[in-house]
Coordinates of C-alpha atoms and ligand atoms in Angstrom, one line a residue:
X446 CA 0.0 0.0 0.0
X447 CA 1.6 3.2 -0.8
X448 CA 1.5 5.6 1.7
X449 CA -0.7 8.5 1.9
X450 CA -4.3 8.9 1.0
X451 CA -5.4 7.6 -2.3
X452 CA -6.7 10.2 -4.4
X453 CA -10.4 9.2 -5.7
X454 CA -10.7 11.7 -8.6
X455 CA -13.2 9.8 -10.3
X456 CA -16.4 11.0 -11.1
X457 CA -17.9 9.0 -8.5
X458 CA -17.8 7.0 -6.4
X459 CA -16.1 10.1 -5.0
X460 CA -14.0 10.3 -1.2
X461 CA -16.2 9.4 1.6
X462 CA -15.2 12.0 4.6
X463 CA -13.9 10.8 7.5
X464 CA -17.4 12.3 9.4
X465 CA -19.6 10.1 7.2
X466 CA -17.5 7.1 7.5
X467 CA -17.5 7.5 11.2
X468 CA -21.4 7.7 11.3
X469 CA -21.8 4.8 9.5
X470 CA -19.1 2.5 11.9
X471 CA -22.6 1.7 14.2
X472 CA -24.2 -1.4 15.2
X473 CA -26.7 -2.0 13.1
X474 CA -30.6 -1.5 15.2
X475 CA -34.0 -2.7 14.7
X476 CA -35.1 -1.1 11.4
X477 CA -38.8 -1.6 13.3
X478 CA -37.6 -0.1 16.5
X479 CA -38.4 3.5 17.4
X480 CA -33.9 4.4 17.3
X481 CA -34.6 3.1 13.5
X482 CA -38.1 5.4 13.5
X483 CA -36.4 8.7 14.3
X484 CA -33.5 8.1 11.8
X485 CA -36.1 7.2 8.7
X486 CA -38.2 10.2 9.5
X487 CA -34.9 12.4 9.6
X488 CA -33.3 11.1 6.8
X489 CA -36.6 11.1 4.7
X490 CA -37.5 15.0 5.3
X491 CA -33.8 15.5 4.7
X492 CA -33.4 14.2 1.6
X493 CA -36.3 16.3 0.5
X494 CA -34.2 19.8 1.3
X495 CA -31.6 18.1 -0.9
X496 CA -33.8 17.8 -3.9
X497 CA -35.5 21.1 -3.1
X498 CA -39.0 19.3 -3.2
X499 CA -42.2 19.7 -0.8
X500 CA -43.0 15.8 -2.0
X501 CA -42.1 12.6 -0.9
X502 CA -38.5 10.7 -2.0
X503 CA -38.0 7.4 -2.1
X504 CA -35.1 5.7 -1.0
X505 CA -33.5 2.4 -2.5
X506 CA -31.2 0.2 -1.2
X507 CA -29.8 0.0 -5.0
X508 CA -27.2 1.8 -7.1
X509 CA -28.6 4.5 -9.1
X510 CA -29.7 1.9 -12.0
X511 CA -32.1 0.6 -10.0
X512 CA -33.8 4.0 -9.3
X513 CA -33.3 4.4 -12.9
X514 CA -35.6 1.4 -13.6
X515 CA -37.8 2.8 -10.5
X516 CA -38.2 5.9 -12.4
X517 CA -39.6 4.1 -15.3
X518 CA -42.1 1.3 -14.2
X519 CA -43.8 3.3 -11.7
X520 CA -45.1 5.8 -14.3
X521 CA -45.1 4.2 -17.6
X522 CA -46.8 0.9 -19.3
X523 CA -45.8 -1.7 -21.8
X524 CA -45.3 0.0 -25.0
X525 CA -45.2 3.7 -23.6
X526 CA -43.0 6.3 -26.0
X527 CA -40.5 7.5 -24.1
X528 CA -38.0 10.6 -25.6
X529 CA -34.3 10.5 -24.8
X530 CA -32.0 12.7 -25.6
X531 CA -28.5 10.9 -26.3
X532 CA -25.9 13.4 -24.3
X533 CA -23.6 10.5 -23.5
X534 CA -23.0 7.0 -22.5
X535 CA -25.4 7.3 -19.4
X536 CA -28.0 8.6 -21.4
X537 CA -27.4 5.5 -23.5
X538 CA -27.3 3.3 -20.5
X539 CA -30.8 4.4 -19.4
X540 CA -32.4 4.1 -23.2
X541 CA -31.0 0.4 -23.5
X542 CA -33.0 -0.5 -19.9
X543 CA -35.7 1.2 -21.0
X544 CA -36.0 -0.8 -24.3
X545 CA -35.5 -4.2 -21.7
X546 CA -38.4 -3.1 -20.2
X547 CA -40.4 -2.8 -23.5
X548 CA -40.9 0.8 -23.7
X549 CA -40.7 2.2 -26.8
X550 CA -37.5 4.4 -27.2
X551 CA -37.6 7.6 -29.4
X552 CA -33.9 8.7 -29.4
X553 CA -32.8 12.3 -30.2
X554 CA -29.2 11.7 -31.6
X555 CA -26.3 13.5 -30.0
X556 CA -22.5 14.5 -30.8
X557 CA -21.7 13.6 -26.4
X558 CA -20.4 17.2 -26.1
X559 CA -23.4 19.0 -24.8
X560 CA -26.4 18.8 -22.5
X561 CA -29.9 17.6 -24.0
X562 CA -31.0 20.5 -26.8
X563 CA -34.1 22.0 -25.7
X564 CA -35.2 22.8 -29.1
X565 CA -34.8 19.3 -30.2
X566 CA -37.1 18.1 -27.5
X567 CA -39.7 20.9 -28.1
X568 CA -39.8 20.1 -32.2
X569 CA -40.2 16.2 -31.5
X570 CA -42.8 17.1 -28.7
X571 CA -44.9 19.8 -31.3
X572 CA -44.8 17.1 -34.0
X573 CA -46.1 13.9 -31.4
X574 CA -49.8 15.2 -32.2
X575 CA -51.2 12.3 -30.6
X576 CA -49.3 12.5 -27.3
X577 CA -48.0 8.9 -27.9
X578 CA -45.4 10.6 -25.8
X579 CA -45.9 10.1 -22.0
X580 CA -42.0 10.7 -21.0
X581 CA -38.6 13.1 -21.4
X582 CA -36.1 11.6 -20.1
X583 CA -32.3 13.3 -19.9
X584 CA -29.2 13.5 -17.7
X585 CA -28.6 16.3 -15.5
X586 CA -25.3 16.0 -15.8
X587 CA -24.0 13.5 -18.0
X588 CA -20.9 11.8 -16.3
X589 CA -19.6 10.7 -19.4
X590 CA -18.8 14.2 -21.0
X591 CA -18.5 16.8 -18.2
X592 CA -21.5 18.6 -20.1
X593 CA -25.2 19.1 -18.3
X594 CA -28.5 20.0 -19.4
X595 CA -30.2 23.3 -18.8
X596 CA -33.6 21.1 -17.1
X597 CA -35.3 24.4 -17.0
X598 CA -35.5 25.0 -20.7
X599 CA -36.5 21.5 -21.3
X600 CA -39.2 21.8 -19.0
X601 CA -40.0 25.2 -21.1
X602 CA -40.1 23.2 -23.7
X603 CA -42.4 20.5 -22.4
X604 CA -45.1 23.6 -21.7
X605 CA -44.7 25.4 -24.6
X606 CA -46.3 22.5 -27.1
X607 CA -48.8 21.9 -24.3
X608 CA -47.4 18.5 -24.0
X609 CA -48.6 16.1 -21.3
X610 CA -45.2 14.0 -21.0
X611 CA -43.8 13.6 -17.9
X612 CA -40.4 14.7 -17.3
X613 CA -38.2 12.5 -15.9
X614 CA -34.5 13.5 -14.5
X615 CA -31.1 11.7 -14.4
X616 CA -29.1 13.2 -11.4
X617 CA -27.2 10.9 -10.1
X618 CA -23.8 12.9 -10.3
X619 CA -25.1 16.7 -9.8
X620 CA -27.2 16.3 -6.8
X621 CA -25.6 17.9 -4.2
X622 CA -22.7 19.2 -6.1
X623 CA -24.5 21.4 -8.8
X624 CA -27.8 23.9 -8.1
X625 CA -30.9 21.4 -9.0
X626 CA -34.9 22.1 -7.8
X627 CA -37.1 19.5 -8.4
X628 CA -40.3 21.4 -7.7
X629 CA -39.5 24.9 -8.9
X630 CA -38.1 23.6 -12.1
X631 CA -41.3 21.1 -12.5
X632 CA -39.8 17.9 -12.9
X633 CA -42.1 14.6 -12.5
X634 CA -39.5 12.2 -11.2
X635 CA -35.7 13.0 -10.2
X636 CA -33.5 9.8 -10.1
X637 CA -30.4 10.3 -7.8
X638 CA -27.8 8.1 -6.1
X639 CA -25.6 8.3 -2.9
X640 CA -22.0 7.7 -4.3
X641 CA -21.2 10.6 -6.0
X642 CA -22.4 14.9 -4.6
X643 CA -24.1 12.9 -2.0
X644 CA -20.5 11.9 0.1
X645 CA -21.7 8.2 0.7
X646 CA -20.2 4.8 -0.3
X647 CA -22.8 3.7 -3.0
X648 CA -25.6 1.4 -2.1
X649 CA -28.6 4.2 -2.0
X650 CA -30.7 6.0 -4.8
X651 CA -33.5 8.2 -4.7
X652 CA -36.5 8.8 -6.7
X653 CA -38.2 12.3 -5.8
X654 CA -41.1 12.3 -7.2
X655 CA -44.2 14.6 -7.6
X656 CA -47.9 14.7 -7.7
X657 CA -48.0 14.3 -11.3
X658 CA -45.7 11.2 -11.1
X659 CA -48.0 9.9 -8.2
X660 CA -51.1 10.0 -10.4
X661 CA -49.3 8.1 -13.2
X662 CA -48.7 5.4 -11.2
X663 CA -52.5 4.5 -10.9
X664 CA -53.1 4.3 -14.4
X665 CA -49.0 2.4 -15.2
X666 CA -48.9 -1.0 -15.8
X667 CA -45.3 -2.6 -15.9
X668 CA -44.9 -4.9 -13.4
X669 CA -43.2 -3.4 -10.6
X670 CA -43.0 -5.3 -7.1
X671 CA -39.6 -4.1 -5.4
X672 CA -39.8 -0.9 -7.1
X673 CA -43.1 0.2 -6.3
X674 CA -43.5 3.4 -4.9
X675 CA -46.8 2.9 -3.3
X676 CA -45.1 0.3 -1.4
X677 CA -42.8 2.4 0.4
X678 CA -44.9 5.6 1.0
X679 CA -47.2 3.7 3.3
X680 CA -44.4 3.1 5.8
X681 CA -42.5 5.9 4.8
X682 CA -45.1 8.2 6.8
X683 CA -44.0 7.0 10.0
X684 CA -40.3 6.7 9.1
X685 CA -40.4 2.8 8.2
X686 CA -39.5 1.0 5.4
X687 CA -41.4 -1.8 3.7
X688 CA -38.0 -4.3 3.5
X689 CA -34.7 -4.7 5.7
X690 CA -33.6 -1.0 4.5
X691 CA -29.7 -0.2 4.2
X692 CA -29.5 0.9 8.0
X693 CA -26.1 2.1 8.1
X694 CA -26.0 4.1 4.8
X695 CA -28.8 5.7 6.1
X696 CA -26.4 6.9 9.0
X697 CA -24.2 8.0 6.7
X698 CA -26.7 10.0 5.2
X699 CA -28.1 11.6 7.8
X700 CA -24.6 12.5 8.5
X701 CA -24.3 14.0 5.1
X702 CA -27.1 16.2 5.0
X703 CA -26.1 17.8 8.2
X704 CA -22.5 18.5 6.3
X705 CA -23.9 19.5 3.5
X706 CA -26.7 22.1 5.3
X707 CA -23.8 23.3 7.7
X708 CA -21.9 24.2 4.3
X709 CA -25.4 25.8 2.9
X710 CA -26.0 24.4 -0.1
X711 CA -25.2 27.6 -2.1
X712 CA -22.1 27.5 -1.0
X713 CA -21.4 24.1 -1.9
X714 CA -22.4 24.7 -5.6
X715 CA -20.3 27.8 -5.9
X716 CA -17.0 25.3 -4.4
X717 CA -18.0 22.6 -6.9
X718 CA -18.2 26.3 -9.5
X719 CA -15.0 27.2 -8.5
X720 CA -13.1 23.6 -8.8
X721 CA -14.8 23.6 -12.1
X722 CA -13.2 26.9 -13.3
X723 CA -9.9 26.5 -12.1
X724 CA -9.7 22.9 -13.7
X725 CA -10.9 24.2 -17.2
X726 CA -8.1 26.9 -16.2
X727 CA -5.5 24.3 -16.1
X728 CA -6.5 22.6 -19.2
X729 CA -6.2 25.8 -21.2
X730 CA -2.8 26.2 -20.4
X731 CA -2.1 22.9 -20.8
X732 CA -3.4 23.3 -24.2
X733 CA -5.8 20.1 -24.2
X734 CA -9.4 20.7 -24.9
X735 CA -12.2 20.5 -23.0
X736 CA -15.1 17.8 -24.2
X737 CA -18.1 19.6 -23.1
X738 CA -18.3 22.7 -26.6
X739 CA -20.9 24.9 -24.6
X740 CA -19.7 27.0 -22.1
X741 CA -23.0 27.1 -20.5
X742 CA -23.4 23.6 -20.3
X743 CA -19.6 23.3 -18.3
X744 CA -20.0 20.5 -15.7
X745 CA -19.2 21.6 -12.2
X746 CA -18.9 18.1 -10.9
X747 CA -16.4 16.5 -13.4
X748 CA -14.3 18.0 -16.5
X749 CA -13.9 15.7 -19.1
X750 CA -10.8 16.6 -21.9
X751 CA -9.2 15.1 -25.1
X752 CA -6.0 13.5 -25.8
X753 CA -4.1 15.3 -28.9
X754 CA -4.3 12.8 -31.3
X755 CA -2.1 9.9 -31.6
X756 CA -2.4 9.5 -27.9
X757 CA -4.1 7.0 -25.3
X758 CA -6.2 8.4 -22.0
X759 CA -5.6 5.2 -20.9
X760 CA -2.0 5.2 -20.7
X761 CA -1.7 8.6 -19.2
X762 CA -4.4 7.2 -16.3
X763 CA -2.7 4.0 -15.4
X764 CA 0.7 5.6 -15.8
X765 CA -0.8 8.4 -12.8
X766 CA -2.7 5.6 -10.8
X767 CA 0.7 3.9 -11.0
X768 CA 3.3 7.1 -9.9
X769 CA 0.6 9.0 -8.2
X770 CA -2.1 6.7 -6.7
X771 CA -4.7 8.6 -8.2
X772 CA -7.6 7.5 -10.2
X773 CA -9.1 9.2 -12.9
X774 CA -12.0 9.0 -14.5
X775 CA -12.2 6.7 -18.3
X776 CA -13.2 7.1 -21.4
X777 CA -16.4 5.7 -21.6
X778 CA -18.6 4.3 -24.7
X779 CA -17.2 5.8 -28.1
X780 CA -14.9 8.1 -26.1
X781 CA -12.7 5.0 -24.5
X782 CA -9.5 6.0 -24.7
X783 CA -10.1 9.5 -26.4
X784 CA -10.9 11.5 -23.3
X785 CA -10.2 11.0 -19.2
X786 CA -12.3 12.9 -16.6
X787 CA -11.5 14.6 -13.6
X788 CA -14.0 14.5 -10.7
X789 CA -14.1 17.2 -8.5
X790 CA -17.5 16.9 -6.3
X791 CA -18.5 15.8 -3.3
X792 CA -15.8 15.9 0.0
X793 CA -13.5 18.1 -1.6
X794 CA -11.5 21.3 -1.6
X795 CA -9.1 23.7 -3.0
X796 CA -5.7 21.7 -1.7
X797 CA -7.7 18.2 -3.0
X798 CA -8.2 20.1 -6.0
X799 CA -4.3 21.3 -6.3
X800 CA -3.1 17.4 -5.6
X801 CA -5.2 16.5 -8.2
X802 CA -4.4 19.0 -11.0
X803 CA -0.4 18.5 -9.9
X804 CA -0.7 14.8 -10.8
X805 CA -2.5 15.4 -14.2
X806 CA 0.5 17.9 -14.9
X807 CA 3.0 15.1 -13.6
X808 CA 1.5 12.8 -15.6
X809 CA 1.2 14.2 -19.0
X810 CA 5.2 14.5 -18.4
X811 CA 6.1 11.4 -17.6
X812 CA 3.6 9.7 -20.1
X813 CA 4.9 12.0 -23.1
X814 CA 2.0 13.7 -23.4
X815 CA 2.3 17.0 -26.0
X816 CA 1.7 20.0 -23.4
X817 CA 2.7 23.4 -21.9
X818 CA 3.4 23.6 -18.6
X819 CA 1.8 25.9 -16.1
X820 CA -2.0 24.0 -15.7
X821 CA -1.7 23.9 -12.2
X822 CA -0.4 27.3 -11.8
X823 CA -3.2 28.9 -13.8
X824 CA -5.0 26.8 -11.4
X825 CA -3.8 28.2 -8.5
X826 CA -3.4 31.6 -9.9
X827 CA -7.2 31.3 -10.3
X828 CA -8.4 29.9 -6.8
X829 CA -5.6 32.4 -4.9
X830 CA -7.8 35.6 -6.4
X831 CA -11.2 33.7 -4.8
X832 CA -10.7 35.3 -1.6
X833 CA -12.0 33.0 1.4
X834 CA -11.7 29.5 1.0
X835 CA -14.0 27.1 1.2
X836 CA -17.2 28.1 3.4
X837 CA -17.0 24.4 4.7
X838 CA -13.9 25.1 6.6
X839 CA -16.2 27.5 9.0
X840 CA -19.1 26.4 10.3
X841 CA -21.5 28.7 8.7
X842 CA -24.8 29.0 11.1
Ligands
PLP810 C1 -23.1 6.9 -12.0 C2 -24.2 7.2 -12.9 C3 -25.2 6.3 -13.2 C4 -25.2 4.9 -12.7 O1 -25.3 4.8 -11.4 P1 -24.9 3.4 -10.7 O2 -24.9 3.8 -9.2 O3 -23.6 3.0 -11.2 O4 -25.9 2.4 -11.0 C5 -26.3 6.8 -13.9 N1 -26.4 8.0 -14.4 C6 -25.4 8.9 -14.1 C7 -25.5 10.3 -14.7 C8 -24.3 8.6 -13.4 O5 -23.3 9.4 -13.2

C-alpha cells in the first residue's frame, strides 16, 4: 500500500469523509424499532431539502440503475414512448433499460459534447400530435462528457407545445454538487444516487417524485414489485420501510445532509463552481481541450478533456494511478481512450483540487504527453484571487 491517502478523482464514487464514514461504523438496530423510527423520519424529510421538493422521495437500497428502472415502471406501461435525448453513455445506459423493459424508445441523436437541446425536444414534442409521448427523459449532468443539461428550458419546452409528458430527471452525479430544484423547475421524477455529490459509499438511490408522477402510477402497468413506490410511502409516513432498508447508509446520510446544510447548499455549488473553473483553467494552459463545446453547459462536478491525437487516455491514467495513486475518471462508450475525466465533487477542496491538478501535470510528463506547462499554476493563480476559502472550513450558522 503506498503511503498517503489515495486520491479518488473519479467521477464517482467520490472520497467518503472521515465524518460520514465515522457515522456509519454503528451497530446495526432494529429497522422496526423507534432508534430506527427517528432516523427514517430524519433522513426522509432531509433528503427532500436536498432535492429542493415539498413531496415525498423514495429511498433504495440499489445503485442509481435501480432508481433508474424505479423511475420508469412506476409511471409508464408496456409500450409507452418515451423521448431520450443521447448526451452520453449514461443517457445511452438508461435508453437500453428502458427498451429491456419494453418501452418504446424515441432517441434524439447526440454529438456527447453537450447537455440535452431543448429545441430538439420541443420540435419532437410539437410534431407527437397524438401524445404517444408520455415521457422526457435526460441527464442532468452526464458523467460521461462533463456537459449538463439546462432542465429548466427543457421543462420550457415541455409547456410550450402543451405536451402532457412527464419529465423525468437523471441526477445521479449533480445532486448535491450542482444547483438542481425538483419542484421549482417542475420535474415529474428526479433519479439520484448516494456515491457521487451525496459523500456516501454507494448502495442508495432516490427517486423524488411529484404529484403528477404519483397520479401516473394508478393508471402504469409494468410490473413493478420491489420498485413500487406505493409500497414504500405507506411506511414511509411514520419513518419505516417496507424491507430490511440499508441501516447504516442511512447513517451516513443523515450524517451528510447535516455536512452539507452546515456548508449551505449555495455555497457548496459555488466550491463545486469554483473547482470547475480552475480545472478548465489548467487545461487551457495545458493546451488540451475540453469535451463539453458549450460553455454554459460546463460540468461543475467533473471536466472531461481530449487526448491530442495519436495518444491514449488510458495510458496517461494508469501511468498516474501507477506514480501517483490517483484514479481518474475513463473514457467511456465511443470516447474509451479519447478522453479522461476529472472528478471534483463531493468531500472536496481547494488543496484536494491542487493534488489533483499537480498529478494530471505530472502525468502528461512522464507519459509524453504533448503539453505546456503551467496548468496547475493557472490553477492556483485562479483559486488564490477567490478570496476566502471554502465556506466548509467555518461552520457557517
Ligand atoms: C453513476 C451514474 C449512473 C449509474 O449509477 P450506478 O450507481 O452505477 O448504478 C447513472 N447516471 C449517471 C448520470 C451517473 O453518473
Amino acid at each position: 500500500m503506498p503511503a498517503g491517502r489515495h486520491f479518488l478523482q473519479i467521477p464517482g464514487p467520490t472520497n467518503v469523509p472521515d465524518r460520514v464514514l465515522r457515522a456509519i461504523d454503528r451497530p446495526t438496530i432494529d429497522h422496526r424499532g423507534p432508534e430506527f423510527q427517528e432516523l427514517g423520519q430524519d433522513v426522509l424529510a432531509g433528503i427532500r431539502r436536498i432535492f429542493k421538493t415539498r413531496h415525498p422521495v423514495v429511498i433504495y437500497p440499489a445503485s442509481g440503475t435501480g432508481a433508474w428502472e424505479a423511475a420508469l415502471v412506476n409511471v409508464l406501461s408496456p409500450g409507452d414512448k418515451v423521448l431520450m435525448y443521447e448526451s452520453g453513455h449514461f443517457a445511452a445506459l438508461w435508453r437500453k433499460l428502458a427498451g429491456r423493459l419494453g418501452l418504446e424508445v424515441e432517441l434524439i441523436p447526440g454529438d456527447w459534447r453537450r447537455g440535452a437541446e431543448a429545441p430538439a425536444i420541443r420540435e419532437r414534442l410539437a410534431a407527437d400530435k397524438a401524445h404517444a409521448i408520455k415521457a422526457v427523459c435526460v441527464v442532468h449532468n452526464e458523467t460521461s462528457t462533463g456537459a449538463t443539461t439546462r432542465v429548466p428550458l427543457v421543462r420550457k419546452a415541455i409547456d410550450e407545445t402543451r405536451h402532457p409528458a412527464l419529465l423525468l430527471v437523471d441526477t445521479i452525479s449533480s445532486l448535491a454538487s450542482i444547483d438542481y430544484r425538483h419542484d421549482e423547475w417542475g420535474v415529474d421524477v428526479t433519479v439520484g444516487g448516494s456515491q457521487k455529490g451525496l459523500m456516501l459509499p454507494p448502495g442508495l438511490s432516490f427517486n423524488a417524485l411529484s404529484p403528477k408522477a404519483l397520479a401516473a402510477q394508478a393508471g402504469a402497468k409494468l410490473p413493478r414489485s420491489y420498485w413500487d413506490w406505493s409500497e414504500m410511502l405507506a411506511p414511509n409516513e411514520k419513518g419505516f420501510f417496507p424491507y430490511t432498508p440499508a441501516t447504516n447508509l442511512l447513517y451516513g446520510l443523515r450524517e451528510a445532509i447535516r455536512m452539507l446544510e452546515e456548508e449551505g447548499l449555495a455555497n457548496v455549488f459555488a466550491r463545486h463552481d469554483r473547482h470547475a473553473e480552475a480545472t478548465r483553467r489548467a487545461a487551457a494552459a495545458w493546451g488540451l481541450e475540453v469535451l463539453c463545446a458549450v460553455p454554459e453547459e460546463y460540468s461543475s462536478s467533473l471536466t472531461a478533456l481530449i487526448m491530442p491525437a495519436g495518444h491514449d487516455a488510458d495510458r496517461l491514467r494508469s501511468a498516474i494511478l501507477e506514480r501517483f495513486d490517483m484514479s481518474l475518471g475513463m473514457g467511456l462508450g465511443r470516447l474509451a481512450g479519447k478522453v479522461f475525466r476529472i472528478g471534483h465533487l463531493g468531500d472536496f477542496n481547494d488543496l484536494t483540487l491542487m493534488g489533483t491538478l499537480s498529478g494530471v501535470e505530472m502525468g502528461l510528463e512522464l507519459a509524453g504527453v504533448p503539453h505546456r506547462k503551467g496548468g496547475a499554476q493557472a490553477a492556483m493563480d485562479y483559486l488564490a484571487s477567490c478570496g476566502r476559502p471554502a465556506a466548509g472550513t467555518a461552520k457557517a450558522a
